[in-house]
Amino acid sequence: MPGPSGEAAATVSYRALWRVSGLPALVLLTLLARLGGSVWSLGLVLFVLQRFHSPTLAGLTAAASWLPGLICSPIAGALLDRHGRKGLIALDLAVAVSMVIGIMALDQSGRLAAEVLVLIVGLGSITLPLTMTGTRSLMPLLTPQPLWDRMNALDSASLNVTELLGPVVAGLLFASVGGLGTLLVVAAAWLAALSLTALLRDAPTSRGDDSLFRETLAGLRYTLAKPSLRALAVILPIANAGWGMLTIALPVLVLGLPHGGGPQVGLLWSVFGLTALIGSLLFGRVRTSGREARLIGGLGLVSAVGLGVVAVSALGPATLLVAAAGMVIAGVADGGASVALFSFRQRVMDPAWFGRSLAISISLSVMGLPLGSALAGPLLGWSVPGTLAIAAGLELLGAGLALGLLRHSQPPASAPGG
């Protein structure tokens, strides 16, 4: 059984999680890294829209902040299983801080061309899976299995807290100190997370005699051999493409309003984050084992309704109020679905393959985000409400596929050929 045994496993409660050795430091580091990432996601879009006045470039830059790292994620996963998480998480955070400082320096010197910005952001994203997957895969390795649902709810809640605070911080900072000040806060958050890596407790690694290339291929074979993970690789990119479109379309919608600005964009995303936090904590108390497929698909349908309400908000008066109502609906559903999804992945994977399999599965799932962001730019030139409607339709399609393709979690099997 993964994770330490003992007193922490005796009581299934949130309080028991804080007695798990090394977990509090990991949760705090993850929170800071995600907070920086949340401010970065919105702040980068606002920075590009202000600096270059181009929704298309904003979409391309947002795609560059994800896509290269996702492509490299199978290698990153093999490195995590081979060499441990602690040092590689520190490497990624150091690269991220350097990337932001580089962008700031070039902008201050007047040498930040559009193609240079996209290149720097793309290069900086290459190491992204080391923190994204490193923290996520370390949590179940440190936590007793009876506490997994609580741990997943706490992890999902930490993500929702950053989705709540990050956009507000980004919007207020952008309005008060501009793009460079916003980027400076991002660098500070990631630097603080980097300092916490000294307190991390790593899990034992399973380094073998195979080369990194062979271990990467073994991770791909293991992941793609599992029907449940193959199904997620079809379902989640489609649904996440809708969310990728929303990250570009929502700022364009709000900034086009008579009194719209960065704070209003941040407020809408924070409404989503707050309600997702509530949803994740509520569903963390629900037994998900054997029910994950219905929860993921059913809550996905509710989330699609919420995105549909956001799309309708662009057609009439009270745009901000109607959009906020849509974000509430989508947020509660997304928070609950995230808990079920985290638990589903863990239950169908062998713990020895968490690094490789999680890196590959998450990267395939998240691939829709940059693709949706890149598509949003040209589509917004056609129609803002139409782009938002397409985003809702993609979420609806993903939910329908989840109900049709996903099966309940099964005990993990050993790797093929591994």
XYZ file of C-alpha atoms in Angstrom:
418
model
C 0.000 0.000 0.000
C 1.436 3.385 -0.903
C 2.185 5.938 1.721
C 3.219 5.412 5.338
C 1.034 3.439 7.662
C 0.330 4.309 11.264
C -1.736 6.679 13.332
C -2.475 9.031 10.440
C -4.375 6.275 8.665
C -6.418 5.399 11.754
C -8.759 8.388 11.452
C -10.094 9.399 8.063
C -10.262 13.175 8.542
C -8.698 16.362 7.213
C -6.884 16.814 10.533
C -5.144 13.464 10.083
C -3.518 14.744 6.883
C -1.474 17.306 8.815
C 0.145 14.492 10.822
C 1.525 12.895 7.652
C 5.259 13.582 7.618
C 6.294 16.004 4.875
C 2.766 16.642 3.594
C 2.214 20.150 5.103
C 5.374 21.528 3.426
C 4.361 19.924 0.129
C 0.851 21.410 0.312
C 2.227 24.906 1.037
C 4.762 24.671 -1.795
C 2.049 23.479 -4.174
C -0.219 26.336 -3.086
C 2.471 28.971 -3.759
C 3.463 27.446 -7.096
C -0.162 27.319 -8.221
C -0.858 30.847 -6.969
C 2.028 32.131 -9.057
C 0.733 30.122 -11.998
C -2.799 31.468 -11.598
C -1.598 35.082 -11.524
C 0.699 34.273 -14.463
C -2.094 32.787 -16.599
C -4.336 35.845 -16.434
C -1.545 38.391 -16.026
C 0.202 37.138 -19.160
C -2.977 37.465 -21.249
C -3.649 40.983 -19.921
C 0.009 41.942 -20.448
C -0.063 40.823 -24.097
C -3.405 42.520 -24.771
C -2.077 45.781 -23.298
C 1.386 45.596 -24.837
C 0.534 44.264 -28.322
C -3.270 44.790 -28.613
C -3.717 41.368 -30.248
C -6.111 38.620 -29.058
C -4.450 36.252 -31.547
C -1.018 36.842 -29.999
C -2.541 36.470 -26.524
C -3.878 33.062 -27.542
C -0.562 31.980 -29.067
C 1.357 33.101 -25.985
C -1.051 31.260 -23.688
C -0.604 28.146 -25.842
C 3.182 28.519 -25.674
C 2.966 28.625 -21.872
C 1.613 25.056 -21.901
C 2.306 23.166 -25.117
C 6.107 22.545 -25.061
C 5.971 21.295 -21.481
C 3.101 18.962 -22.247
C 4.981 17.494 -25.206
C 8.003 16.853 -22.963
C 5.938 15.416 -20.099
C 6.643 11.704 -20.792
C 10.362 12.386 -20.335
C 9.632 14.501 -17.260
C 7.620 11.664 -15.742
C 10.446 9.183 -16.277
C 12.887 11.617 -14.660
C 10.597 11.981 -11.635
C 10.324 8.212 -11.111
C 14.043 7.799 -11.710
C 15.572 10.669 -9.726
C 12.866 11.709 -7.255
C 10.753 14.839 -7.067
C 12.540 17.284 -4.771
C 15.457 18.397 -6.949
C 13.455 18.431 -10.173
C 10.687 20.561 -8.660
C 13.378 23.030 -7.568
C 14.819 23.044 -11.107
C 11.463 23.905 -12.676
C 10.760 26.714 -10.210
C 14.219 28.198 -10.826
C 13.600 28.125 -14.589
C 10.194 29.769 -14.104
C 11.634 32.620 -12.023
C 14.397 33.170 -14.597
C 11.835 33.249 -17.434
C 9.744 35.969 -15.782
C 12.784 38.076 -14.907
C 14.008 37.745 -18.499
C 10.684 38.980 -19.903
C 10.702 41.936 -17.515
C 14.276 42.880 -18.418
C 13.603 42.744 -22.162
C 10.424 44.789 -21.823
C 12.205 47.440 -19.778
C 14.954 47.681 -22.383
C 12.443 47.997 -25.246
C 13.579 44.761 -26.934
C 10.570 42.534 -26.245
C 9.275 41.646 -29.708
C 6.212 39.428 -30.058
C 8.166 36.458 -31.406
C 10.748 36.781 -28.618
C 7.999 36.732 -25.991
C 6.439 33.575 -27.432
C 9.875 31.915 -27.638
C 10.798 32.716 -24.025
C 7.423 31.600 -22.701
C 7.657 28.374 -24.711
C 11.168 27.580 -23.486
C 10.149 28.310 -19.911
C 7.255 25.873 -20.122
C 9.456 22.876 -21.002
C 10.128 22.074 -17.336
C 6.509 22.745 -16.271
C 5.584 19.044 -15.749
C 8.342 18.670 -13.156
C 6.383 20.747 -10.632
C 2.885 20.066 -11.952
C 3.344 16.283 -11.901
C 6.061 16.156 -9.247
C 3.868 17.652 -6.530
C 0.742 15.780 -7.644
C 2.482 12.377 -7.751
C 4.309 12.902 -4.444
C 1.112 13.447 -2.456
C -0.290 9.885 -2.706
C 3.204 8.461 -2.180
C 3.418 10.232 1.192
C -0.232 9.734 2.212
C -1.842 6.513 3.531
C -4.408 5.185 1.078
C -7.390 5.525 3.490
C -6.753 9.282 3.415
C -6.591 9.598 -0.376
C -10.088 11.061 -0.833
C -9.383 13.685 1.856
C -5.946 14.372 0.361
C -7.430 14.718 -3.121
C -10.076 17.098 -1.794
C -7.370 19.163 -0.062
C -5.293 19.208 -3.244
C -8.318 20.193 -5.307
C -9.190 22.850 -2.705
C -5.667 24.260 -2.917
C -6.104 24.509 -6.687
C -9.449 26.226 -6.192
C -7.992 28.676 -3.654
C -5.404 29.749 -6.210
C -8.135 30.024 -8.847
C -9.999 32.232 -6.369
C -7.103 34.471 -5.322
C -4.950 34.449 -8.458
C -7.312 36.255 -10.837
C -8.221 38.879 -8.214
C -4.552 39.504 -7.471
C -3.733 39.619 -11.195
C -6.598 41.985 -12.004
C -5.930 44.364 -9.113
C -2.173 44.363 -9.678
C -2.590 44.960 -13.388
C -4.914 47.899 -12.719
C -2.650 49.415 -10.042
C 0.968 48.657 -11.002
C 0.675 47.439 -14.603
C 1.990 44.366 -16.358
C 5.554 44.476 -15.050
C 4.423 44.777 -11.435
C 2.134 41.794 -11.944
C 5.000 39.727 -13.359
C 7.167 40.710 -10.388
C 4.604 39.227 -7.982
C 4.561 36.020 -10.049
C 8.346 35.740 -9.748
C 8.146 36.360 -5.986
C 5.545 33.609 -5.478
C 7.609 31.087 -7.434
C 10.765 32.130 -5.580
C 9.003 31.531 -2.244
C 7.917 28.082 -3.471
C 11.497 27.374 -4.531
C 12.726 28.120 -1.004
C 10.294 25.528 0.403
C 11.831 22.682 -1.601
C 14.470 22.478 1.147
C 11.728 21.224 3.507
C 10.332 18.552 1.174
C 10.520 14.869 2.041
C 11.038 12.837 -1.106
C 9.619 9.382 -1.732
C 11.852 6.403 -2.582
C 12.597 6.084 -6.293
C 12.429 2.954 -8.430
C 15.463 3.530 -10.629
C 16.279 0.558 -12.809
C 18.974 -0.330 -15.305
C 17.032 0.850 -18.358
C 17.913 4.054 -20.163
C 15.788 7.164 -19.758
C 14.431 6.637 -23.277
C 13.347 3.054 -22.524
C 11.719 4.102 -19.251
C 9.863 6.875 -21.068
C 8.555 4.378 -23.636
C 7.610 1.979 -20.844
C 5.599 4.761 -19.207
C 3.780 5.437 -22.475
C 3.015 1.723 -22.916
C 1.786 1.401 -19.336
C -0.504 4.426 -19.614
C -1.923 3.658 -23.047
C -2.479 -0.009 -22.145
C -5.107 0.998 -19.579
C -8.585 1.499 -21.093
C -9.565 4.012 -18.401
C -6.535 6.217 -19.040
C -7.014 5.926 -22.807
C -10.592 7.101 -22.358
C -9.446 10.103 -20.305
C -6.949 10.927 -23.071
C -9.912 11.305 -25.451
C -12.416 12.947 -23.105
C -10.400 15.559 -21.232
C -8.584 17.253 -24.150
C -11.981 17.947 -25.730
C -13.453 19.369 -22.527
C -10.290 21.311 -21.669
C -10.216 22.907 -25.123
C -13.393 24.683 -24.042
C -11.683 25.972 -20.917
C -8.702 27.075 -23.005
C -11.044 29.141 -25.168
C -12.628 30.639 -22.054
C -9.264 31.878 -20.715
C -8.957 34.146 -23.768
C -12.621 34.846 -24.537
C -13.624 35.942 -21.035
C -11.037 38.773 -20.798
C -11.916 39.922 -24.326
C -15.630 39.923 -23.417
C -15.140 41.898 -20.194
C -12.556 44.348 -21.555
C -15.014 45.191 -24.334
C -17.654 46.361 -21.841
C -18.005 50.105 -21.109
C -16.710 49.740 -17.548
C -14.867 46.445 -17.925
C -11.259 45.996 -16.880
C -8.721 43.699 -15.272
C -10.399 43.719 -11.824
C -13.715 42.597 -13.325
C -12.018 39.756 -15.216
C -10.277 38.695 -12.020
C -13.530 38.870 -10.072
C -15.284 36.481 -12.457
C -12.473 33.944 -12.246
C -12.466 34.306 -8.456
C -16.187 33.574 -8.324
C -15.367 30.379 -10.196
C -12.510 29.579 -7.815
C -14.578 30.154 -4.665
C -17.452 27.964 -5.801
C -15.035 25.288 -7.044
C -13.410 25.323 -3.592
C -16.808 24.748 -1.991
C -17.558 21.967 -4.461
C -14.251 20.184 -3.871
C -14.605 20.287 -0.067
C -18.178 18.998 -0.243
C -17.313 16.146 -2.603
C -14.206 15.332 -0.548
C -16.623 13.954 2.050
C -18.303 11.715 -0.524
C -17.046 8.182 -1.138
C -15.937 8.260 -4.770
C -14.656 4.684 -5.136
C -16.646 2.907 -7.849
C -18.645 6.063 -8.630
C -15.996 8.198 -10.326
C -17.274 7.720 -13.881
C -20.798 8.923 -13.064
C -19.458 11.846 -11.040
C -17.018 12.996 -13.744
C -19.607 12.760 -16.516
C -22.589 14.090 -14.576
C -20.741 17.048 -13.100
C -19.273 17.748 -16.537
C -22.815 18.188 -17.865
C -23.550 20.702 -15.098
C -20.313 22.527 -15.895
C -21.331 22.755 -19.565
C -24.588 24.407 -18.506
C -22.555 26.983 -16.577
C -20.391 27.769 -19.602
C -23.551 28.052 -21.681
C -24.833 30.710 -19.289
C -21.544 32.611 -19.706
C -22.033 32.477 -23.486
C -25.586 33.818 -23.177
C -24.307 36.691 -21.011
C -22.567 38.169 -24.060
C -25.902 38.660 -25.846
C -27.785 40.967 -23.506
C -27.698 43.409 -20.602
C -26.271 42.630 -17.142
C -23.390 40.779 -18.794
C -21.226 40.622 -15.669
C -24.072 39.415 -13.438
C -25.173 36.669 -15.830
C -21.568 35.621 -16.485
C -20.974 35.406 -12.723
C -24.005 33.108 -12.378
C -22.557 30.858 -15.069
C -19.180 30.772 -13.334
C -20.896 29.755 -10.069
C -22.594 26.792 -11.753
C -19.419 25.728 -13.555
C -17.284 26.214 -10.444
C -19.258 23.982 -8.093
C -19.393 21.230 -10.717
C -15.715 21.515 -11.621
C -14.626 21.334 -7.975
C -16.497 18.094 -7.425
C -15.372 16.591 -10.726
C -11.727 17.340 -9.897
C -11.924 15.286 -6.679
C -13.445 12.348 -8.550
C -10.871 12.639 -11.342
C -7.867 12.730 -8.989
C -9.161 9.663 -7.128
C -9.965 7.823 -10.363
C -6.435 8.252 -11.730
C -4.795 7.076 -8.511
C -6.949 3.981 -8.189
C -6.174 2.712 -11.682
C -2.384 3.294 -11.449
C 0.368 1.287 -9.808
C 2.149 3.605 -7.300
C 5.543 2.652 -8.773
C 4.426 4.320 -12.018
C 2.846 7.458 -10.564
C 5.482 9.820 -11.984
C 5.461 8.547 -15.553
C 1.796 7.638 -15.761
C 0.512 10.822 -14.119
C 2.789 12.996 -16.264
C 1.561 11.358 -19.464
C -2.097 11.166 -18.437
C -2.229 14.756 -17.178
C -0.361 16.110 -20.197
C -2.689 14.347 -22.635
C -5.660 15.652 -20.679
C -4.415 19.240 -20.433
C -3.376 19.343 -24.108
C -6.744 20.857 -24.893
C -5.966 24.031 -22.913
C -3.260 25.454 -25.209
C -5.070 24.256 -28.316
C -8.269 25.945 -27.178
C -6.380 29.143 -26.344
C -4.719 29.175 -29.763
C -8.058 28.635 -31.533
C -9.792 31.317 -29.482
C -7.832 34.197 -31.031
C -9.082 33.740 -34.621
C -12.570 32.728 -33.445
C -12.932 35.892 -31.364
C -12.416 37.918 -34.521
C -15.562 36.219 -35.811
C -17.766 36.363 -32.688
C -17.250 36.593 -28.924
C -20.605 34.936 -28.058
C -19.965 32.296 -30.722
C -16.555 31.462 -29.254
C -18.053 31.108 -25.770
C -20.827 28.890 -27.162
C -18.239 26.622 -28.804
C -16.426 26.400 -25.454
C -19.646 25.265 -23.767
C -20.282 22.766 -26.559
C -16.841 21.202 -26.138
C -17.420 20.792 -22.392
C -20.793 19.194 -23.143
C -19.214 16.791 -25.645
C -16.523 15.818 -23.133
C -19.136 15.110 -20.452
C -21.159 12.954 -22.822
C -18.074 10.965 -23.780
C -17.218 10.500 -20.101
C -20.612 8.958 -19.415
C -20.245 6.695 -22.443
C -16.589 5.644 -22.256
C -15.481 5.676 -18.617
C -15.839 2.619 -16.413
C -15.504 2.379 -12.650
C -12.005 2.239 -11.157
C -10.244 -1.134 -11.131
C -7.300 -2.258 -8.987
C -3.989 -1.347 -10.691
C -2.235 -3.972 -12.769
C 1.485 -4.264 -13.315
C 3.072 -2.581 -16.268
C 3.298 -4.367 -19.580
C 6.792 -5.482 -20.088
C 7.809 -3.654 -16.908
